[in-house]
Amino acid sequence: MIRVLLAEDMTMLRQALAALLSLEDDIEVVAEVAAGDVIVATALRTRPDVAVIDIELPGMNGLSAAAELHEQLPQCRALILTGVGQPGNLRRALSAHVAGFMVKDSRPKELAEAIRTVAGGGRVVDPQLAFAALDLPASPLTEREAEVLRLTASGAEPPEIAAQVGLSYGTVRNYLASCVTKLNARNRVDAIRIATEAGWL
């Protein structure tokens, strides 16, 4: 029996998925959660084989939760569900050690098959997303530029970032200006959007 944890914040969708999966002879839903920041604790308690995780969750996004789950409970493999098939998210999912990545408009039988594949040690990736991700260029940002832009995206201001990473305020501003220029962005917010969609943050 494949033990599954479901993480989806929309109650109706989560319950519908649980009901559909319970019709499968070899799949048992052992836990349901509505927020990303409770996934790991719930998984440690219930020991699922596969965690089916929505990419957009309150508390902690699905990719961050999947990365933390991999660290704390590596035998539980993550399968990410996304409503928006952005190829950049696929890149971030793979770096978070996710075993599967599917769009939500897949058929229920496809989800059940994906769970079986992931539980068996395989990988499942939506083919359209895989091809789109192959077309994405490599990031033009240096590691430090990406770090500064990532911290900016989290809401930190340049003085905070400077203190956090041990740089001067002027250097942080220069990095942000460089990000805007390299990404052909209109401003910092636009640079964050471009880099996030491309999977560079």
Tab-separated table of N, CA, C and O in Angstrom, residues 46-159:
chain	number	residue	atom	x	y	z
A	46	THR	N	3.245	10.777	10.281
A	46	THR	CA	2.436	9.778	9.552
A	46	THR	C	3.241	8.900	8.592
A	46	THR	O	2.726	7.913	8.086
A	47	ARG	N	4.483	9.284	8.313
A	47	ARG	CA	5.397	8.497	7.464
A	47	ARG	C	4.834	8.102	6.098
A	47	ARG	O	4.733	6.910	5.768
A	48	PRO	N	4.454	9.084	5.276
A	48	PRO	CA	3.967	8.746	3.929
A	48	PRO	C	5.124	8.345	3.012
A	48	PRO	O	6.279	8.669	3.273
A	49	ASP	N	4.775	7.616	1.952
A	49	ASP	CA	5.763	7.277	0.921
A	49	ASP	C	5.885	8.411	-0.093
A	49	ASP	O	6.954	8.654	-0.653
A	50	VAL	N	4.749	9.090	-0.350
A	50	VAL	CA	4.695	10.166	-1.340
A	50	VAL	C	3.919	11.343	-0.747
A	50	VAL	O	2.872	11.148	-0.129
A	51	ALA	N	4.450	12.543	-0.942
A	51	ALA	CA	3.727	13.757	-0.552
A	51	ALA	C	3.312	14.473	-1.831
A	51	ALA	O	4.159	14.844	-2.647
A	52	VAL	N	1.998	14.623	-2.034
A	52	VAL	CA	1.468	15.351	-3.186
A	52	VAL	C	1.235	16.783	-2.707
A	52	VAL	O	0.396	17.029	-1.841
A	53	ILE	N	2.012	17.730	-3.255
A	53	ILE	CA	2.075	19.089	-2.705
A	53	ILE	C	1.709	20.136	-3.751
A	53	ILE	O	2.315	20.178	-4.825
A	54	ASP	N	0.749	20.976	-3.410
A	54	ASP	CA	0.411	22.117	-4.266
A	54	ASP	C	1.578	23.108	-4.212
A	54	ASP	O	2.143	23.330	-3.141
A	55	ILE	N	1.926	23.704	-5.335
A	55	ILE	CA	3.067	24.615	-5.360
A	55	ILE	C	2.802	25.908	-4.596
A	55	ILE	O	3.696	26.491	-3.998
A	56	GLU	N	1.529	26.368	-4.592
A	56	GLU	CA	1.162	27.609	-3.897
A	56	GLU	C	0.414	27.267	-2.620
A	56	GLU	O	-0.749	26.901	-2.659
A	57	LEU	N	1.098	27.391	-1.486
A	57	LEU	CA	0.481	27.088	-0.199
A	57	LEU	C	0.725	28.226	0.782
A	57	LEU	O	1.777	28.878	0.715
A	58	PRO	N	-0.199	28.473	1.701
A	58	PRO	CA	0.068	29.464	2.748
A	58	PRO	C	1.094	28.913	3.740
A	58	PRO	O	1.277	27.696	3.845
A	59	GLY	N	1.752	29.797	4.455
A	59	GLY	CA	2.726	29.378	5.459
A	59	GLY	C	4.100	29.140	4.884
A	59	GLY	O	5.090	29.688	5.345
A	60	MET	N	4.185	28.324	3.851
A	60	MET	CA	5.439	28.034	3.139
A	60	MET	C	5.060	27.479	1.782
A	60	MET	O	4.171	26.646	1.676
A	61	ASN	N	5.714	27.972	0.716
A	61	ASN	CA	5.336	27.479	-0.613
A	61	ASN	C	5.736	26.013	-0.773
A	61	ASN	O	6.582	25.500	-0.047
A	62	GLY	N	5.096	25.364	-1.741
A	62	GLY	CA	5.283	23.937	-1.929
A	62	GLY	C	6.706	23.505	-2.219
A	62	GLY	O	7.159	22.464	-1.737
A	63	LEU	N	7.456	24.310	-2.983
A	63	LEU	CA	8.828	23.934	-3.320
A	63	LEU	C	9.738	24.005	-2.099
A	63	LEU	O	10.580	23.130	-1.893
A	64	SER	N	9.561	25.037	-1.275
A	64	SER	CA	10.362	25.140	-0.038
A	64	SER	C	10.030	23.994	0.904
A	64	SER	O	10.918	23.402	1.530
A	65	ALA	N	8.738	23.671	0.994
A	65	ALA	CA	8.311	22.563	1.855
A	65	ALA	C	8.885	21.236	1.352
A	65	ALA	O	9.329	20.398	2.140
A	66	ALA	N	8.905	21.061	0.026
A	66	ALA	CA	9.448	19.825	-0.564
A	66	ALA	C	10.940	19.694	-0.268
A	66	ALA	O	11.432	18.603	0.032
A	67	ALA	N	11.661	20.812	-0.352
A	67	ALA	CA	13.106	20.796	-0.073
A	67	ALA	C	13.356	20.429	1.390
A	67	ALA	O	14.243	19.621	1.706
A	68	GLU	N	12.551	20.997	2.289
A	68	GLU	CA	12.688	20.704	3.722
A	68	GLU	C	12.315	19.247	4.008
A	68	GLU	O	12.968	18.570	4.797
A	69	LEU	N	11.274	18.766	3.327
A	69	LEU	CA	10.853	17.381	3.487
A	69	LEU	C	11.964	16.423	3.057
A	69	LEU	O	12.226	15.408	3.712
A	70	HIS	N	12.648	16.761	1.967
A	70	HIS	CA	13.750	15.919	1.479
A	70	HIS	C	14.867	15.834	2.515
A	70	HIS	O	15.472	14.780	2.693
A	71	GLU	N	15.124	16.943	3.202
A	71	GLU	CA	16.171	16.957	4.236
A	71	GLU	C	15.763	16.131	5.458
A	71	GLU	O	16.557	15.373	5.996
A	72	GLN	N	14.507	16.302	5.897
A	72	GLN	CA	14.057	15.684	7.144
A	72	GLN	C	13.603	14.230	6.975
A	72	GLN	O	13.738	13.427	7.893
A	73	LEU	N	13.023	13.926	5.806
A	73	LEU	CA	12.466	12.593	5.583
A	73	LEU	C	12.712	12.189	4.123
A	73	LEU	O	11.787	12.151	3.311
A	74	PRO	N	13.970	11.902	3.781
A	74	PRO	CA	14.320	11.662	2.368
A	74	PRO	C	13.597	10.483	1.726
A	74	PRO	O	13.452	10.437	0.509
A	75	GLN	N	13.119	9.534	2.546
A	75	GLN	CA	12.405	8.385	1.965
A	75	GLN	C	11.011	8.746	1.467
A	75	GLN	O	10.402	7.993	0.714
A	76	CYS	N	10.491	9.910	1.870
A	76	CYS	CA	9.209	10.387	1.352
A	76	CYS	C	9.491	11.236	0.121
A	76	CYS	O	10.187	12.248	0.195
A	77	ARG	N	8.939	10.826	-1.017
A	77	ARG	CA	9.222	11.527	-2.267
A	77	ARG	C	8.100	12.514	-2.582
A	77	ARG	O	6.935	12.235	-2.340
A	78	ALA	N	8.481	13.674	-3.095
A	78	ALA	CA	7.513	14.750	-3.333
A	78	ALA	C	7.054	14.794	-4.786
A	78	ALA	O	7.850	14.640	-5.710
A	79	LEU	N	5.753	15.015	-4.956
A	79	LEU	CA	5.137	15.206	-6.269
A	79	LEU	C	4.409	16.549	-6.217
A	79	LEU	O	3.480	16.722	-5.440
A	80	ILE	N	4.885	17.502	-7.007
A	80	ILE	CA	4.341	18.854	-6.995
A	80	ILE	C	3.200	18.981	-8.003
A	80	ILE	O	3.318	18.536	-9.147
A	81	LEU	N	2.096	19.613	-7.559
A	81	LEU	CA	0.987	19.946	-8.455
A	81	LEU	C	0.967	21.459	-8.643
A	81	LEU	O	1.069	22.204	-7.667
A	82	THR	N	0.857	21.901	-9.871
A	82	THR	CA	0.815	23.335	-10.128
A	82	THR	C	-0.342	23.684	-11.048
A	82	THR	O	-0.656	22.936	-11.978
A	83	GLY	N	-0.980	24.807	-10.759
A	83	GLY	CA	-2.058	25.279	-11.621
A	83	GLY	C	-1.506	26.019	-12.820
A	83	GLY	O	-2.073	26.012	-13.902
A	84	VAL	N	-0.356	26.655	-12.629
A	84	VAL	CA	0.281	27.423	-13.703
A	84	VAL	C	1.565	26.719	-14.092
A	84	VAL	O	2.470	26.567	-13.272
A	85	GLY	N	1.628	26.291	-15.327
A	85	GLY	CA	2.791	25.548	-15.783
A	85	GLY	C	3.951	26.429	-16.221
A	85	GLY	O	4.229	26.535	-17.404
A	86	GLN	N	4.625	27.071	-15.269
A	86	GLN	CA	5.786	27.898	-15.613
A	86	GLN	C	7.035	27.025	-15.623
A	86	GLN	O	7.343	26.364	-14.628
A	87	PRO	N	7.773	27.023	-16.735
A	87	PRO	CA	8.955	26.171	-16.810
A	87	PRO	C	9.999	26.491	-15.756
A	87	PRO	O	10.745	25.629	-15.312
A	88	GLY	N	10.057	27.766	-15.314
A	88	GLY	CA	11.009	28.126	-14.265
A	88	GLY	C	10.740	27.384	-12.972
A	88	GLY	O	11.665	27.039	-12.232
A	89	ASN	N	9.454	27.119	-12.699
A	89	ASN	CA	9.099	26.370	-11.493
A	89	ASN	C	9.627	24.944	-11.560
A	89	ASN	O	9.981	24.356	-10.542
A	90	LEU	N	9.670	24.383	-12.757
A	90	LEU	CA	10.183	23.026	-12.922
A	90	LEU	C	11.653	22.983	-12.537
A	90	LEU	O	12.096	22.080	-11.822
A	91	ARG	N	12.419	23.973	-12.978
A	91	ARG	CA	13.838	24.021	-12.611
A	91	ARG	C	14.002	24.087	-11.101
A	91	ARG	O	14.836	23.401	-10.521
A	92	ARG	N	13.212	24.939	-10.460
A	92	ARG	CA	13.309	25.073	-9.002
A	92	ARG	C	12.866	23.779	-8.318
A	92	ARG	O	13.427	23.387	-7.302
A	93	ALA	N	11.871	23.110	-8.885
A	93	ALA	CA	11.398	21.850	-8.307
A	93	ALA	C	12.497	20.794	-8.345
A	93	ALA	O	12.716	20.073	-7.360
A	94	LEU	N	13.193	20.705	-9.443
A	94	LEU	CA	14.256	19.706	-9.565
A	94	LEU	C	15.387	19.996	-8.585
A	94	LEU	O	15.976	19.077	-8.009
A	95	SER	N	15.686	21.280	-8.371
A	95	SER	CA	16.749	21.619	-7.411
A	95	SER	C	16.289	21.371	-5.977
A	95	SER	O	17.106	21.258	-5.068
A	96	ALA	N	14.965	21.264	-5.754
A	96	ALA	CA	14.422	20.956	-4.424
A	96	ALA	C	14.255	19.439	-4.239
A	96	ALA	O	13.609	18.998	-3.295
A	97	HIS	N	14.823	18.640	-5.144
A	97	HIS	CA	14.782	17.167	-5.087
A	97	HIS	C	13.365	16.615	-5.216
A	97	HIS	O	13.027	15.594	-4.606
A	98	VAL	N	12.536	17.292	-5.999
A	98	VAL	CA	11.174	16.827	-6.238
A	98	VAL	C	11.214	15.684	-7.257
A	98	VAL	O	11.959	15.741	-8.231
A	99	ALA	N	10.414	14.642	-7.021
A	99	ALA	CA	10.415	13.478	-7.911
A	99	ALA	C	9.375	13.571	-9.020
A	99	ALA	O	9.447	12.856	-10.006
A	100	GLY	N	8.392	14.472	-8.841
A	100	GLY	CA	7.348	14.595	-9.850
A	100	GLY	C	6.826	16.019	-9.929
A	100	GLY	O	6.846	16.758	-8.932
A	101	PHE	N	6.384	16.399	-11.112
A	101	PHE	CA	5.888	17.760	-11.335
A	101	PHE	C	4.775	17.679	-12.372
A	101	PHE	O	5.015	17.324	-13.523
A	102	MET	N	3.531	17.942	-11.926
A	102	MET	CA	2.371	17.814	-12.811
A	102	MET	C	1.495	19.055	-12.753
A	102	MET	O	1.416	19.718	-11.713
A	103	VAL	N	0.811	19.335	-13.859
A	103	VAL	CA	-0.164	20.428	-13.852
A	103	VAL	C	-1.491	19.885	-13.325
A	103	VAL	O	-1.808	18.709	-13.484
A	104	LYS	N	-2.268	20.785	-12.670
A	104	LYS	CA	-3.491	20.345	-11.996
A	104	LYS	C	-4.592	19.897	-12.941
A	104	LYS	O	-5.529	19.230	-12.504
A	105	ASP	N	-4.504	20.258	-14.211
A	105	ASP	CA	-5.570	19.812	-15.104
A	105	ASP	C	-5.305	18.416	-15.682
A	105	ASP	O	-5.970	17.980	-16.608
A	106	SER	N	-4.344	17.690	-15.088
A	106	SER	CA	-4.138	16.282	-15.451
A	106	SER	C	-5.347	15.472	-14.980
A	106	SER	O	-6.046	15.854	-14.048
A	107	ARG	N	-5.572	14.321	-15.622
A	107	ARG	CA	-6.697	13.470	-15.225
A	107	ARG	C	-6.372	12.717	-13.928
A	107	ARG	O	-5.201	12.424	-13.667
A	108	PRO	N	-7.385	12.409	-13.113
A	108	PRO	CA	-7.147	11.702	-11.844
A	108	PRO	C	-6.334	10.416	-12.009
A	108	PRO	O	-5.477	10.101	-11.185
A	109	LYS	N	-6.620	9.654	-13.079
A	109	LYS	CA	-5.872	8.405	-13.302
A	109	LYS	C	-4.390	8.687	-13.519
A	109	LYS	O	-3.526	7.903	-13.122
A	110	GLU	N	-4.090	9.834	-14.172
A	110	GLU	CA	-2.688	10.201	-14.399
A	110	GLU	C	-1.994	10.510	-13.075
A	110	GLU	O	-0.822	10.180	-12.892
A	111	LEU	N	-2.737	11.131	-12.152
A	111	LEU	CA	-2.160	11.412	-10.836
A	111	LEU	C	-1.871	10.111	-10.096
A	111	LEU	O	-0.799	9.947	-9.503
A	112	ALA	N	-2.804	9.185	-10.133
A	112	ALA	CA	-2.604	7.900	-9.458
A	112	ALA	C	-1.386	7.179	-10.039
A	112	ALA	O	-0.556	6.629	-9.294
A	113	GLU	N	-1.258	7.195	-11.358
A	113	GLU	CA	-0.101	6.556	-12.005
A	113	GLU	C	1.194	7.259	-11.626
A	113	GLU	O	2.224	6.614	-11.405
A	114	ALA	N	1.135	8.589	-11.550
A	114	ALA	CA	2.323	9.361	-11.166
A	114	ALA	C	2.751	9.017	-9.740
A	114	ALA	O	3.944	8.874	-9.458
A	115	ILE	N	1.782	8.874	-8.843
A	115	ILE	CA	2.086	8.500	-7.457
A	115	ILE	C	2.777	7.140	-7.421
A	115	ILE	O	3.767	6.943	-6.717
A	116	ARG	N	2.269	6.192	-8.215
A	116	ARG	CA	2.883	4.855	-8.263
A	116	ARG	C	4.324	4.928	-8.791
A	116	ARG	O	5.229	4.279	-8.260
A	117	THR	N	4.518	5.721	-9.844
A	117	THR	CA	5.859	5.856	-10.436
A	117	THR	C	6.835	6.461	-9.441
A	117	THR	O	7.954	5.969	-9.257
A	118	VAL	N	6.398	7.548	-8.778
A	118	VAL	CA	7.253	8.242	-7.809
A	118	VAL	C	7.550	7.325	-6.621
A	118	VAL	O	8.689	7.239	-6.158
A	119	ALA	N	6.529	6.601	-6.129
A	119	ALA	CA	6.725	5.682	-5.004
A	119	ALA	C	7.709	4.574	-5.363
A	119	ALA	O	8.458	4.093	-4.514
A	120	GLY	N	7.721	4.202	-6.648
A	120	GLY	CA	8.614	3.146	-7.111
A	120	GLY	C	10.025	3.618	-7.417
A	120	GLY	O	10.850	2.849	-7.902
A	121	GLY	N	10.292	4.897	-7.154
A	121	GLY	CA	11.647	5.422	-7.372
A	121	GLY	C	11.835	6.160	-8.686
A	121	GLY	O	12.924	6.639	-8.980
A	122	GLY	N	10.762	6.246	-9.492
A	122	GLY	CA	10.869	6.936	-10.776
A	122	GLY	C	10.570	8.420	-10.666
A	122	GLY	O	10.303	8.949	-9.580
A	123	ARG	N	10.618	9.074	-11.813
A	123	ARG	CA	10.304	10.501	-11.879
A	123	ARG	C	9.188	10.727	-12.878
A	123	ARG	O	9.101	10.039	-13.896
A	124	VAL	N	8.364	11.752	-12.586
A	124	VAL	CA	7.274	12.116	-13.484
A	124	VAL	C	7.335	13.614	-13.710
A	124	VAL	O	7.303	14.396	-12.759
A	125	VAL	N	7.450	14.004	-14.984
A	125	VAL	CA	7.473	15.432	-15.318
A	125	VAL	C	6.538	15.666	-16.490
A	125	VAL	O	6.600	14.940	-17.492
A	126	ASP	N	5.664	16.664	-16.350
A	126	ASP	CA	4.767	17.028	-17.445
A	126	ASP	C	5.611	17.312	-18.688
A	126	ASP	O	6.507	18.156	-18.662
A	127	PRO	N	5.372	16.592	-19.808
A	127	PRO	CA	6.231	16.734	-20.988
A	127	PRO	C	6.262	18.150	-21.568
A	127	PRO	O	7.309	18.621	-22.022
A	128	GLN	N	5.121	18.850	-21.548
A	128	GLN	CA	5.090	20.217	-22.081
A	128	GLN	C	6.032	21.125	-21.297
A	128	GLN	O	6.757	21.936	-21.856
A	129	LEU	N	5.988	20.983	-19.976
A	129	LEU	CA	6.856	21.788	-19.122
A	129	LEU	C	8.319	21.427	-19.324
A	129	LEU	O	9.190	22.292	-19.297
A	130	ALA	N	8.580	20.144	-19.507
A	130	ALA	CA	9.966	19.709	-19.701
A	130	ALA	C	10.558	20.349	-20.950
A	130	ALA	O	11.674	20.867	-20.927
A	131	PHE	N	9.806	20.350	-22.051
A	131	PHE	CA	10.299	20.960	-23.279
A	131	PHE	C	10.467	22.467	-23.134
A	131	PHE	O	11.438	23.043	-23.612
A	132	ALA	N	9.525	23.106	-22.446
A	132	ALA	CA	9.619	24.553	-22.232
A	132	ALA	C	10.838	24.890	-21.380
A	132	ALA	O	11.533	25.881	-21.625
A	133	ALA	N	11.124	24.055	-20.374
A	133	ALA	CA	12.274	24.305	-19.497
A	133	ALA	C	13.590	24.161	-20.257
A	133	ALA	O	14.552	24.875	-19.993
A	134	LEU	N	13.615	23.236	-21.225
A	134	LEU	CA	14.837	23.049	-22.026
A	134	LEU	C	15.151	24.287	-22.865
A	134	LEU	O	16.304	24.559	-23.174
A	135	ASP	N	14.104	25.035	-23.200
A	135	ASP	CA	14.292	26.232	-24.024
A	135	ASP	C	14.759	27.447	-23.239
A	135	ASP	O	15.146	28.454	-23.815
A	136	LEU	N	14.697	27.357	-21.886
A	136	LEU	CA	15.096	28.507	-21.081
A	136	LEU	C	16.614	28.671	-21.086
A	136	LEU	O	17.338	27.703	-20.905
A	137	PRO	N	17.103	29.897	-21.278
A	137	PRO	CA	18.551	30.109	-21.226
A	137	PRO	C	19.072	30.018	-19.796
A	137	PRO	O	18.298	30.084	-18.838
A	138	ALA	N	20.384	29.883	-19.650
A	138	ALA	CA	20.991	29.882	-18.325
A	138	ALA	C	20.879	31.275	-17.716
A	138	ALA	O	20.768	32.272	-18.433
A	139	SER	N	20.920	31.332	-16.405
A	139	SER	CA	20.796	32.618	-15.715
A	139	SER	C	21.976	33.530	-16.013
A	139	SER	O	23.130	33.112	-15.931
A	140	PRO	N	21.680	34.810	-16.340
A	140	PRO	CA	22.773	35.762	-16.559
A	140	PRO	C	23.298	36.337	-15.236
A	140	PRO	O	24.307	37.051	-15.228
A	141	LEU	N	22.628	36.011	-14.134
A	141	LEU	CA	22.996	36.586	-12.840
A	141	LEU	C	24.109	35.790	-12.166
A	141	LEU	O	24.156	34.557	-12.258
A	142	THR	N	24.998	36.499	-11.476
A	142	THR	CA	25.987	35.813	-10.654
A	142	THR	C	25.279	35.289	-9.404
A	142	THR	O	24.153	35.676	-9.108
A	143	GLU	N	25.959	34.410	-8.663
A	143	GLU	CA	25.354	33.863	-7.431
A	143	GLU	C	25.011	34.979	-6.455
A	143	GLU	O	23.962	34.964	-5.825
A	144	ARG	N	25.906	35.963	-6.316
A	144	ARG	CA	25.687	37.061	-5.374
A	144	ARG	C	24.516	37.940	-5.820
A	144	ARG	O	23.689	38.343	-4.996
A	145	GLU	N	24.429	38.206	-7.129
A	145	GLU	CA	23.298	38.995	-7.639
A	145	GLU	C	21.982	38.285	-7.379
A	145	GLU	O	21.006	38.901	-6.940
A	146	ALA	N	21.960	36.977	-7.634
A	146	ALA	CA	20.739	36.194	-7.403
A	146	ALA	C	20.363	36.207	-5.924
A	146	ALA	O	19.191	36.325	-5.571
A	147	GLU	N	21.381	36.108	-5.048
A	147	GLU	CA	21.120	36.123	-3.607
A	147	GLU	C	20.501	37.452	-3.175
A	147	GLU	O	19.513	37.485	-2.432
A	148	VAL	N	21.076	38.554	-3.664
A	148	VAL	CA	20.566	39.886	-3.311
A	148	VAL	C	19.147	40.073	-3.848
A	148	VAL	O	18.266	40.599	-3.152
A	149	LEU	N	18.900	39.607	-5.069
A	149	LEU	CA	17.564	39.742	-5.656
A	149	LEU	C	16.555	38.864	-4.908
A	149	LEU	O	15.408	39.266	-4.691
A	150	ARG	N	16.998	37.679	-4.489
A	150	ARG	CA	16.132	36.769	-3.733
A	150	ARG	C	15.732	37.401	-2.394
A	150	ARG	O	14.574	37.342	-1.980
A	151	LEU	N	16.688	38.017	-1.724
A	151	LEU	CA	16.401	38.679	-0.444
A	151	LEU	C	15.470	39.875	-0.641
A	151	LEU	O	14.578	40.130	0.171
A	152	THR	N	15.660	40.576	-1.756
A	152	THR	CA	14.771	41.697	-2.082
A	152	THR	C	13.350	41.181	-2.309
A	152	THR	O	12.377	41.776	-1.850
A	153	ALA	N	13.247	40.052	-2.991
A	153	ALA	CA	11.936	39.453	-3.261
A	153	ALA	C	11.232	39.052	-1.966
A	153	ALA	O	10.008	39.068	-1.885
A	154	SER	N	12.007	38.701	-0.942
A	154	SER	CA	11.413	38.296	0.340
A	154	SER	C	10.971	39.497	1.175
A	154	SER	O	10.409	39.337	2.248
A	155	GLY	N	11.255	40.718	0.660
A	155	GLY	CA	10.792	41.920	1.351
A	155	GLY	C	11.872	42.702	2.064
A	155	GLY	O	11.600	43.749	2.662
A	156	ALA	N	13.117	42.211	2.020
A	156	ALA	CA	14.213	42.913	2.702
A	156	ALA	C	14.618	44.170	1.921
A	156	ALA	O	14.646	44.163	0.692
A	157	GLU	N	14.936	45.229	2.645
A	157	GLU	CA	15.408	46.477	2.045
A	157	GLU	C	16.933	46.427	1.921
A	157	GLU	O	17.593	45.674	2.657
A	158	PRO	N	17.531	47.244	1.001
A	158	PRO	CA	18.990	47.216	0.823
A	158	PRO	C	19.812	47.321	2.110
A	158	PRO	O	20.785	46.559	2.265
A	159	PRO	N	19.469	48.206	3.080
A	159	PRO	CA	20.273	48.242	4.306
A	159	PRO	C	20.254	46.913	5.077
A	159	PRO	O	21.273	46.471	5.609
